[in-house]
Amino acid sequence: MRKVYFDHSATTPVDPAVVEEMMKYLTEHFGNPSSIHAFGREARKAVEKARQQVATAIGASSVGEISFTSCGTESDNMAIRGVAYANRQKGNHIITTAAEHSAVLACCKQLEREGFSVTVLPLDEYGRVTAQQVADAITDKTILISVMHANNEIGTIMPIREISEVARAKRILFHTDAVQSVGKIPVNVDELGVDLLTLSGHKIYGPKGIGAMYIRKGTFWQPITFGGGQERRRRPGTENVAGIVGLGKAIEMATENMYADAERLSKYRDRIITEVLEKIPNTILTGHPQERLPNHVSFCFRFIEGESMLLMLDMKGIAISSGSACTSGSLEPSHVLTAIGLSKEVAHGSLRLTMGKINTEEDVEYFLEVLPPIIERLREMSPLSEGCNPCACSSCTVHDDDHHHDHGEFEDEF
Ligand SMILES: Cc1ncc(COP(=O)(O)O)c(C=O)c1O
């Protein structure tokens, strides 16, 4: 059976060229970068080379602005908690959005318990916030704004540059979670105008368990963990040398190949979106139709349980996800889908398909052939669609037995 991996937003395979670089630092050059002998110096050299690779990829002006961490989640926590506590005397207010990954939202929730106040901005129907919303939420106690670059569940890209202009004008620190955008769309810290940025290795063909945090020189920030002097005391602990080397190589390759990959994958993306909306009635495209990641497709199918669809596609060899990997398995629908105005029932029928460099046109064709009968079958079995005679028009979202509906009337629903 054909095997198709369409879940690159959850994680990516490690590129063989990345593995090759890493191997040497697991076996031959295994030294501790803090040791001053030759083994240690070899490891230190590799860590500093990777730091340069990350700095170059995101346009940081100095390598000192890059700290290695264990993952995107840790970088988000370091950025947010580190700014919150360092600026506690100035204020206690943080602005973020309902689109954020739980690494940001749960961190902000915890800060609320510790006496900070958090504004979570609502999203529009495509999952975006505007710079004006951010401006309106700012108070004289605001110390940090954290808005993700691109959303993991619906692929929507946020207007980071416009938001950073607001933050700059008010001299408020600005963090962006760029875990999903690095390697897919341009990520340059000066063009985006951010003070702190999060990225992660395993989304860009690097290994799991490695991430980085960018912190602009001069940013008022304090560490959140304490120990030895590694990473300029920002993130103590013996460095994951092989992981760091892997991240350096991966980000270098990801930025080199970005435009070619984006061009190819966005064609697949647009074909899937067009054909699925055409072929399968009662389907909603989630996320922004244009301002979305080039490899990202996401839908909600009415009268469908996302988990059943996922399992049936899995039986056909296709790996997709329903909602984010972190929340699938839970019965709660995705917070992002409900935040863009979808009902819980509709949100349960979500599908996220994220392509990567291993995917081909044949994968796309296979998916387009396999999906419609699965949806049809599930709808036949679904108690949700009992007596339902869905409208056959393309992308119609209406569940109306009589078929006497006015499409406009349902547009308010999301
Ligand atoms: C937007 C976003 N932020 C943060 C993370 C967490 O990254 P990590 O898995 O490296 O902890 C993810 C992972 O899915 C993500 O998609």
Tab-separated table of N, CA and C and ligand atoms in Angstrom, residues 9-10 71-73 76 101 103 148 150 152 177 179-180 200 202-203 326, ligand 1:
chain	number	residue	atom	x	y	z
A	9	SER	N	3.497	19.446	9.915
A	9	SER	CA	3.415	20.440	10.982
A	9	SER	C	3.553	19.779	12.344
A	10	ALA	N	3.296	18.478	12.398
A	10	ALA	CA	3.497	17.750	13.665
A	10	ALA	C	4.989	17.483	13.843
A	71	CYS	N	13.556	22.770	22.929
A	71	CYS	CA	12.414	22.672	21.996
A	71	CYS	C	11.729	24.027	21.854
A	72	GLY	N	10.730	24.070	20.989
A	72	GLY	CA	9.956	25.298	20.814
A	72	GLY	C	9.221	25.681	22.086
A	73	THR	N	8.704	24.700	22.765
A	73	THR	CA	7.947	24.968	23.997
A	73	THR	C	8.836	25.665	25.031
A	76	ASP	N	9.476	29.293	23.956
A	76	ASP	CA	8.320	30.158	24.229
A	76	ASP	C	8.279	30.533	25.712
A	101	HIS	N	-0.135	28.584	20.132
A	101	HIS	CA	0.094	27.197	20.562
A	101	HIS	C	-0.018	27.161	22.088
A	103	ALA	N	1.988	26.133	24.105
A	103	ALA	CA	3.263	26.516	24.727
A	103	ALA	C	3.224	27.980	25.161
A	148	MET	N	1.950	34.775	17.325
A	148	MET	CA	2.650	33.770	16.516
A	148	MET	C	2.761	34.216	15.055
A	150	ALA	N	2.977	32.043	12.214
A	150	ALA	CA	2.026	31.258	11.405
A	150	ALA	C	1.410	30.185	12.292
A	152	ASN	N	-0.196	26.719	13.504
A	152	ASN	CA	0.029	25.295	13.237
A	152	ASN	C	-1.228	24.573	12.785
A	177	ASP	N	6.283	33.456	17.910
A	177	ASP	CA	6.548	32.027	17.825
A	177	ASP	C	6.591	31.698	16.326
A	179	VAL	N	7.792	28.828	15.042
A	179	VAL	CA	8.047	27.385	14.896
A	179	VAL	C	7.533	26.865	13.552
A	180	GLN	N	6.357	27.344	13.128
A	180	GLN	CA	5.778	26.820	11.887
A	180	GLN	C	6.205	27.596	10.642
A	200	SER	N	12.083	25.801	16.312
A	200	SER	CA	12.238	24.421	16.780
A	200	SER	C	12.832	23.550	15.665
A	202	HIS	N	12.607	20.135	15.009
A	202	HIS	CA	11.965	18.975	14.379
A	202	HIS	C	10.887	19.334	13.357
A	203	LYS	N	10.616	20.634	13.183
A	203	LYS	CA	9.648	21.037	12.154
A	203	LYS	C	10.357	21.361	10.839
A	326	CYS	N	-0.874	17.802	19.485
A	326	CYS	CA	-0.893	17.873	20.945
A	326	CYS	C	-2.305	17.752	21.486
B	1	LIG	C1	3.362	27.043	16.707
B	1	LIG	C2	4.067	26.077	17.604
B	1	LIG	N1	4.706	26.529	18.684
B	1	LIG	C3	5.373	25.720	19.510
B	1	LIG	C4	5.408	24.365	19.286
B	1	LIG	C5	6.149	23.498	20.219
B	1	LIG	O1	7.370	23.093	19.665
B	1	LIG	P1	8.128	21.821	20.247
B	1	LIG	O2	7.389	20.624	19.768
B	1	LIG	O3	9.509	21.918	19.695
B	1	LIG	O4	8.103	21.960	21.736
B	1	LIG	C6	4.731	23.827	18.168
B	1	LIG	C7	4.701	22.373	17.932
B	1	LIG	O5	3.797	21.859	17.330
B	1	LIG	C8	4.055	24.714	17.310
B	1	LIG	O6	3.412	24.270	16.239
